[in-house]
Amino acid sequence: MVWTALQKYSTLIIQFVSGIILARLLTPYDYGCIGMLSIFMVLAGTFIDGGFGSALIQKKQPTQTDYSTIFFWNMGMSILMYIILYIGAPTIARFYNIPLLSSVLRIQGLVLIINAFNIIQSNQLRKKINFKAIAIVSITTSIISLTATIWMAYNGFGVWSLVAQNLISSVITVVSFWFYVKWRPTWTFSRQSFRELFSFGFYMFLTHLINNFCRKIPGLLIGKVFSPITLGYYSKGIRTENLASHGISSVMTQVTYPLYAQVQDNKAVLSNMIRRLTMTISYITFPLMAALMLTAKPLFILLYSDRWVDSVPYFQIFCLVGLSDCLQSVNTQTIAAIGRSKIMLKWTLIKRTVGLSFIIGGLFGFGMKGLLAGMVIYNWFCYFVNIGLVSKYIGYKWKNQLSDLLPVTIVVFVSSLIAFIVAQVFHCSLYVDGLLKLIIFIAIYMSWSFIFKPESFTYSLTIIPNKLQFWKRF
């Protein structure tokens, strides 16, 4: 977890700093153009992996034949997906009525073929829980690719700066993994191996496909119904929120999935792992989201300039979405680890169908506000479905999970409310107002933590090495 945290937060810091710089060099239109194409890139990438990456990790003893078979499947599908995107690029550009998108998609689509070369190597490292290598590669890649992107943006390349970032990042990652991981494919494609992995991976593939498609639907609708600039504000808001909500949860879930797979037959251990992880993530992420919502406007103006102030409402809504997102993967990964991929697919269809009805209905009924409200309802609905599955198949009852979250939820809400009311009384300037809210909120939340020492606080401290827990000296 230490190496994963180092990887994630080093990358986040690099992206955060570069995002501040790029926001001043690029326009909402540039980000909107890339945002319009993201749904096609994500769906194509899902087809390439086909759920086989998860299947290889879930299988206890995959063979060289298994790895080689999936490697050639990935390569073949990546070429096929690129051909489809290349041919369909002009049609996609006409759909959005932006001719530039055709060339952008054809160049950016090369990422699919490049990434197919390292899927096996990255999954081998994850299965062996060798996150040190993944961290080193990720940090190195981020520094080089983002440096090149900033240079191109400064010299007026616009949207092509973001395209180059993706290409450079993919190339460096592939070269690094092939140099570090000594595994090489053999000229083998086993139908038996494919069928065995397909029996689990196919349902995971469909689940990932549906999930990725549904996550990108709001951006697709905004790009079509509104404008690239509106989508640019939307994209900046969701990207900034993801830096926070996904930071903590992705560190833990990236480590825990292969661990879940190793203890998949022991439901008691799994249940305890989920509980500790849920309480730890909620203790850290819930107050983080609340603090960001309280200080959103001065934060955006300070970091990105007045140009991006229209992203603030989007960002605040995404913070509400992030509260559920950071908990969802904790539950869904467990269901996958015990081999219930068919059950996951069934419930994914149900919750995504219901969820999309909220989003689409909100859009056509109330416009942008309705779409955003639908996203909040949608994500929390998915969370409640997920904890129901864990309750049934793992034994960590949904009532227990909600009760474990209740103390943090109440304290975060009360702290936020007090901070907001006090700041309204003083009528301070923009930045002083944000700072005042932040100080009051942190003071109340940390006072509760150190005075009452709730379980979630205790679990969170176990992440920190003893020698870094300076408060123990007092």
XYZ file of C-alpha atoms in Angstrom:
474
model
C 0.000 0.000 0.000
C 2.945 2.323 0.643
C 4.186 1.914 -2.939
C 0.698 2.264 -4.350
C 0.145 5.434 -2.323
C 3.494 6.802 -3.499
C 2.538 6.071 -7.096
C -0.949 7.506 -6.840
C -0.160 10.671 -4.948
C 3.016 11.458 -6.846
C 1.051 11.135 -10.057
C -1.819 13.187 -8.630
C 0.516 15.975 -7.537
C 2.178 16.034 -10.949
C -1.205 16.055 -12.709
C -2.536 18.651 -10.306
C 0.329 21.067 -10.904
C 0.277 20.500 -14.659
C -3.513 20.870 -14.649
C -3.135 24.324 -13.116
C -0.633 25.273 -15.810
C -2.617 23.743 -18.670
C -5.825 25.419 -17.509
C -4.114 28.748 -18.142
C -2.696 27.689 -21.511
C -5.641 25.758 -22.936
C -9.332 26.608 -23.229
C -12.562 24.854 -22.164
C -13.055 24.138 -25.882
C -9.818 22.091 -26.000
C -10.843 20.000 -22.989
C -14.349 19.648 -24.416
C -13.047 18.158 -27.672
C -11.085 15.479 -25.826
C -14.038 14.883 -23.506
C -16.316 14.203 -26.484
C -14.055 11.386 -27.665
C -13.481 9.771 -24.285
C -16.542 7.514 -24.506
C -15.276 5.946 -27.737
C -11.760 5.437 -26.389
C -12.998 3.921 -23.128
C -15.409 1.522 -24.838
C -12.769 0.409 -27.336
C -10.318 -0.204 -24.485
C -12.926 -2.304 -22.691
C -13.339 -4.519 -25.758
C -9.582 -5.027 -25.949
C -9.199 -6.226 -22.368
C -12.438 -8.191 -22.550
C -12.416 -8.848 -18.791
C -9.464 -11.201 -19.201
C -7.204 -9.050 -17.028
C -9.532 -9.591 -14.074
C -9.811 -13.286 -14.974
C -6.025 -13.741 -14.889
C -5.805 -12.123 -11.457
C -8.786 -14.081 -10.129
C -7.336 -17.415 -11.353
C -5.014 -18.790 -8.686
C -2.353 -20.348 -10.945
C -2.440 -18.966 -14.526
C -0.022 -20.653 -16.954
C 2.252 -19.389 -19.712
C -0.345 -20.643 -22.178
C -3.013 -18.560 -20.435
C -0.912 -15.420 -20.633
C 0.094 -15.940 -24.261
C -3.457 -16.674 -25.332
C -4.790 -13.475 -23.783
C -1.853 -11.451 -25.111
C -2.675 -12.340 -28.722
C -6.377 -11.765 -28.064
C -5.559 -8.259 -26.794
C -3.403 -7.488 -29.808
C -5.980 -8.696 -32.308
C -8.818 -6.782 -30.642
C -6.763 -3.588 -30.379
C -6.104 -3.604 -34.130
C -9.764 -4.314 -34.856
C -10.953 -1.522 -32.539
C -8.530 0.962 -34.087
C -9.757 0.118 -37.587
C -13.359 0.648 -36.459
C -12.507 4.008 -34.874
C -10.467 5.081 -37.907
C -13.338 4.343 -40.295
C -15.965 5.819 -37.976
C -14.035 9.002 -37.102
C -15.664 11.202 -39.803
C -19.127 10.052 -38.703
C -18.344 10.888 -35.066
C -17.072 14.319 -36.123
C -20.309 14.966 -38.036
C -22.340 13.816 -35.018
C -20.781 16.611 -32.950
C -20.483 18.957 -35.963
C -16.765 19.508 -35.248
C -14.570 18.416 -38.227
C -11.364 18.529 -36.159
C -12.490 15.532 -34.105
C -11.959 13.149 -37.031
C -8.190 13.754 -37.130
C -7.923 13.868 -33.357
C -9.628 10.488 -32.923
C -7.554 8.809 -35.635
C -4.314 9.884 -33.963
C -5.404 9.321 -30.380
C -6.773 5.896 -31.322
C -3.204 4.630 -31.740
C -3.106 4.504 -27.936
C -5.301 1.396 -28.097
C -2.713 -0.627 -30.017
C 0.167 0.659 -27.899
C -1.558 -0.151 -24.600
C -2.359 -3.704 -25.712
C 1.340 -4.542 -25.444
C 1.489 -4.083 -21.667
C -1.829 -5.455 -20.345
C -0.324 -8.847 -19.451
C 2.764 -7.371 -17.802
C 0.782 -4.942 -15.648
C -1.613 -7.683 -14.546
C 1.288 -9.968 -13.647
C 2.726 -7.279 -11.401
C -0.657 -6.693 -9.750
C -1.198 -10.414 -9.182
C 2.225 -10.696 -7.544
C 1.427 -7.559 -5.522
C 4.588 -5.940 -6.921
C 3.358 -2.356 -6.759
C 6.870 -0.965 -6.448
C 7.530 -1.504 -10.163
C 4.129 -0.091 -11.111
C 4.813 2.992 -8.979
C 8.216 3.679 -10.535
C 6.881 3.337 -14.078
C 3.814 5.470 -13.375
C 5.718 8.338 -11.764
C 8.367 8.403 -14.501
C 5.716 8.328 -17.207
C 3.726 11.167 -15.643
C 6.728 13.461 -15.353
C 7.885 12.974 -18.945
C 4.491 13.046 -20.644
C 3.171 16.040 -18.720
C 6.359 18.008 -19.310
C 5.963 17.448 -23.040
C 2.279 18.400 -22.848
C 2.977 21.692 -21.088
C 5.668 22.541 -23.640
C 3.281 21.886 -26.539
C 0.448 23.844 -24.910
C 2.791 26.786 -24.309
C 3.771 26.750 -27.983
C 0.176 26.878 -29.194
C -0.617 23.259 -30.111
C -3.988 23.441 -28.334
C -5.961 20.192 -28.261
C -3.037 18.310 -29.832
C -1.141 18.839 -26.577
C -3.639 16.579 -24.809
C -3.443 14.010 -27.621
C 0.349 13.944 -27.364
C 0.106 13.442 -23.605
C -1.832 10.201 -24.070
C 0.490 8.883 -26.793
C 3.728 9.675 -24.962
C 2.408 8.197 -21.728
C 1.404 4.943 -23.458
C 4.731 4.508 -25.254
C 6.832 5.093 -22.140
C 4.683 2.712 -20.090
C 4.985 -0.089 -22.648
C 8.753 0.263 -22.993
C 9.180 0.354 -19.207
C 7.033 -2.716 -18.516
C 8.708 -4.758 -21.260
C 12.097 -3.839 -19.859
C 11.148 -4.570 -16.235
C 8.953 -7.673 -16.636
C 10.871 -10.499 -18.277
C 7.760 -12.365 -19.421
C 7.475 -12.783 -23.184
C 4.618 -14.412 -25.135
C 5.082 -17.729 -26.874
C 3.453 -18.477 -30.217
C 0.517 -20.168 -28.535
C -3.226 -19.638 -28.622
C -5.130 -22.244 -26.651
C -8.860 -22.560 -27.218
C -9.201 -24.453 -23.971
C -7.438 -21.721 -22.020
C -9.484 -19.063 -23.778
C -12.762 -20.805 -22.947
C -11.768 -21.272 -19.300
C -10.879 -17.616 -18.811
C -13.779 -16.550 -20.998
C -16.276 -18.194 -18.644
C -15.320 -15.661 -15.964
C -13.889 -12.861 -18.088
C -16.856 -12.579 -20.467
C -19.220 -11.507 -17.706
C -16.583 -9.146 -16.323
C -16.140 -7.737 -19.822
C -19.857 -7.070 -20.213
C -19.974 -5.556 -16.734
C -17.042 -3.217 -17.473
C -18.497 -2.361 -20.884
C -21.866 -1.391 -19.435
C -20.284 0.516 -16.545
C -17.871 2.449 -18.767
C -20.549 3.246 -21.320
C -22.962 4.517 -18.686
C -20.288 6.628 -16.996
C -19.618 8.401 -20.290
C -23.262 8.935 -21.250
C -23.546 12.307 -19.431
C -20.527 13.663 -21.345
C -21.946 12.354 -24.630
C -25.289 14.050 -23.961
C -23.713 17.332 -22.898
C -21.471 17.389 -25.978
C -24.452 16.795 -28.262
C -27.151 18.894 -26.581
C -25.000 21.795 -25.378
C -21.526 22.853 -26.607
C -17.831 21.919 -26.380
C -17.320 24.804 -23.948
C -20.019 23.507 -21.600
C -18.491 20.043 -21.818
C -15.114 21.610 -21.065
C -16.425 23.068 -17.806
C -18.017 19.715 -17.010
C -14.755 17.847 -17.762
C -12.629 20.177 -15.630
C -15.059 19.809 -12.730
C -15.125 16.012 -12.823
C -11.367 15.691 -13.355
C -10.627 17.901 -10.368
C -13.057 15.968 -8.184
C -11.569 12.645 -9.286
C -8.163 13.751 -8.029
C -9.662 13.792 -4.545
C -12.281 11.051 -4.336
C -10.381 8.453 -6.342
C -7.055 9.199 -4.698
C -7.653 7.383 -1.422
C -10.004 4.679 -2.680
C -7.934 3.682 -5.715
C -4.819 3.195 -3.593
C -6.609 0.737 -1.354
C -8.722 -1.056 -3.946
C -5.790 -1.548 -6.311
C -4.027 -3.437 -3.534
C -7.054 -5.240 -2.127
C -8.436 -6.908 -5.272
C -5.560 -9.407 -5.617
C -5.738 -9.918 -1.837
C -9.487 -10.553 -2.051
C -8.768 -13.170 -4.720
C -6.262 -14.945 -2.461
C -8.753 -15.305 0.428
C -11.867 -15.708 -1.715
C -12.918 -18.888 0.132
C -12.929 -17.290 3.601
C -16.057 -15.122 3.883
C -15.290 -14.069 7.465
C -11.921 -12.607 6.461
C -13.459 -10.917 3.415
C -16.215 -9.379 5.516
C -13.729 -7.959 7.994
C -11.542 -6.573 5.192
C -14.511 -4.803 3.605
C -15.576 -3.311 6.924
C -12.151 -1.917 7.769
C -11.664 -0.609 4.238
C -15.111 0.996 4.113
C -14.642 2.778 7.431
C -11.132 3.926 6.557
C -12.135 5.320 3.176
C -15.190 7.077 4.584
C -13.201 8.670 7.417
C -10.708 10.186 4.957
C -12.825 10.844 1.868
C -16.072 12.184 3.368
C -14.465 15.193 5.113
C -12.236 15.786 2.100
C -15.264 16.056 -0.197
C -17.078 18.315 2.254
C -14.086 20.643 2.604
C -13.742 20.896 -1.168
C -17.431 21.741 -1.552
C -17.127 24.494 1.049
C -14.086 26.091 -0.629
C -14.865 25.275 -4.273
C -15.140 28.805 -5.690
C -11.973 30.346 -4.218
C -10.132 27.091 -4.950
C -10.993 27.129 -8.659
C -10.253 30.823 -9.114
C -6.951 30.490 -7.276
C -5.822 27.421 -9.203
C -7.323 27.842 -12.649
C -8.184 31.585 -12.909
C -11.576 33.257 -13.491
C -11.832 31.484 -16.845
C -12.959 28.281 -15.104
C -15.338 29.697 -12.481
C -18.305 28.155 -14.352
C -16.895 24.719 -13.464
C -17.571 25.279 -9.743
C -21.228 24.072 -9.674
C -20.240 20.946 -11.625
C -17.383 20.283 -9.233
C -19.613 20.587 -6.146
C -22.155 18.155 -7.594
C -19.386 15.694 -8.464
C -18.213 15.827 -4.850
C -21.596 14.364 -3.859
C -21.156 11.706 -6.529
C -17.620 11.018 -5.316
C -18.859 10.131 -1.836
C -20.614 7.079 -3.276
C -17.997 6.294 -5.926
C -15.218 5.938 -3.371
C -17.195 3.213 -1.590
C -18.609 1.331 -4.564
C -15.450 -0.397 -5.742
C -14.809 -1.752 -2.233
C -17.999 -3.788 -2.550
C -17.982 -4.705 -6.247
C -14.401 -5.954 -6.195
C -15.316 -8.473 -3.534
C -18.103 -9.951 -5.640
C -15.675 -10.298 -8.553
C -12.990 -11.861 -6.353
C -15.273 -14.716 -5.251
C -16.062 -15.527 -8.896
C -19.638 -14.180 -9.024
C -19.122 -12.365 -12.317
C -22.487 -13.516 -13.713
C -24.291 -12.057 -10.698
C -22.365 -8.807 -11.151
C -23.493 -8.573 -14.766
C -27.138 -9.172 -13.893
C -27.236 -6.452 -11.276
C -25.126 -4.098 -13.381
C -27.801 -4.229 -16.075
C -30.497 -3.471 -13.524
C -28.799 -0.615 -11.724
C -27.427 1.021 -14.881
C -30.804 0.863 -16.629
C -32.544 2.453 -13.659
C -29.708 4.944 -13.199
C -29.690 6.115 -16.819
C -33.424 6.769 -16.610
C -32.658 9.302 -13.851
C -29.984 11.022 -15.946
C -31.833 11.135 -19.263
C -35.144 11.991 -17.601
C -33.464 14.756 -15.629
C -31.850 16.208 -18.746
C -35.019 16.405 -20.836
C -37.151 17.440 -17.873
C -34.944 20.039 -16.181
C -31.940 20.605 -18.437
C -28.391 20.586 -17.070
C -29.512 20.800 -13.440
C -31.733 17.773 -13.942
C -28.884 15.797 -15.527
C -26.557 16.533 -12.621
C -29.228 15.678 -10.054
C -29.835 12.433 -11.932
C -26.125 11.593 -11.682
C -26.200 11.964 -7.896
C -29.291 9.756 -7.531
C -27.866 7.270 -10.020
C -24.562 6.781 -8.203
C -26.098 6.426 -4.768
C -28.633 3.950 -6.112
C -25.722 1.858 -7.470
C -24.025 1.988 -4.076
C -27.093 0.624 -2.275
C -27.371 -2.203 -4.798
C -23.701 -3.070 -4.262
C -23.939 -3.244 -0.480
C -26.997 -5.461 -0.898
C -24.918 -7.920 -2.938
C -22.145 -7.915 -0.353
C -24.726 -8.486 2.370
C -26.069 -11.541 0.546
C -22.890 -13.198 -0.759
C -20.224 -12.129 1.746
C -22.122 -11.653 5.000
C -21.299 -8.012 5.752
C -24.924 -6.955 6.211
C -26.099 -3.731 4.597
C -27.506 -2.491 7.903
C -24.083 -2.923 9.506
C -22.345 -1.115 6.678
C -24.692 1.863 6.873
C -24.400 2.006 10.664
C -20.595 1.943 10.338
C -20.801 4.979 8.037
C -23.289 6.896 10.165
C -20.927 8.519 12.749
C -18.610 10.006 10.124
C -21.553 11.133 7.991
C -23.220 12.977 10.898
C -20.023 14.680 12.076
C -19.080 15.766 8.534
C -22.548 17.220 7.949
C -22.646 19.079 11.277
C -19.092 20.402 10.823
C -19.901 21.634 7.320
C -23.110 23.309 8.450
C -21.417 25.127 11.330
C -18.532 26.266 9.113
C -20.939 27.576 6.468
C -23.135 29.469 8.976
C -20.198 31.090 10.785
C -18.659 32.223 7.486
C -21.976 33.761 6.412
C -22.104 35.822 9.603
C -18.700 37.458 9.009
C -19.164 38.318 5.279
C -15.461 37.982 4.472
C -13.754 38.368 1.104
C -13.637 35.365 -1.231
C -10.353 33.824 -0.112
C -10.750 34.684 3.570
C -14.232 33.176 3.497
C -12.877 29.917 2.059
C -10.022 29.799 4.567
C -12.356 30.487 7.497
C -14.715 27.664 6.464
C -11.799 25.274 6.096
C -10.290 26.082 9.510
C -13.607 25.725 11.331
C -14.451 22.478 9.577
C -11.062 20.857 10.256
C -11.056 21.997 13.886
C -14.463 20.426 14.616
C -13.758 17.190 12.731
C -10.336 16.572 14.235
C -11.548 17.476 17.732
C -14.211 14.787 17.425
C -11.607 12.311 16.174
C -9.080 12.792 18.966
C -11.628 13.133 21.771
C -13.944 10.225 20.934
C -11.481 8.071 18.930
C -14.073 6.307 16.719
C -13.185 3.013 15.018
C -12.883 4.685 11.626
C -10.250 7.029 13.043
C -8.339 4.125 14.618
C -8.384 2.143 11.368
C -7.129 5.172 9.433
C -4.169 5.550 11.780
C -3.026 1.996 11.016
C -2.110 3.156 7.499
C 0.430 5.604 8.923
C 3.744 4.100 10.117
C 4.248 4.460 13.887
C 7.330 6.640 13.530
C 5.285 9.202 11.604
C 2.508 9.408 14.219
C 4.025 12.471 15.937
C 0.999 13.079 18.213
C 1.914 9.980 20.255
C 4.869 11.902 21.658
C 2.589 14.301 23.521
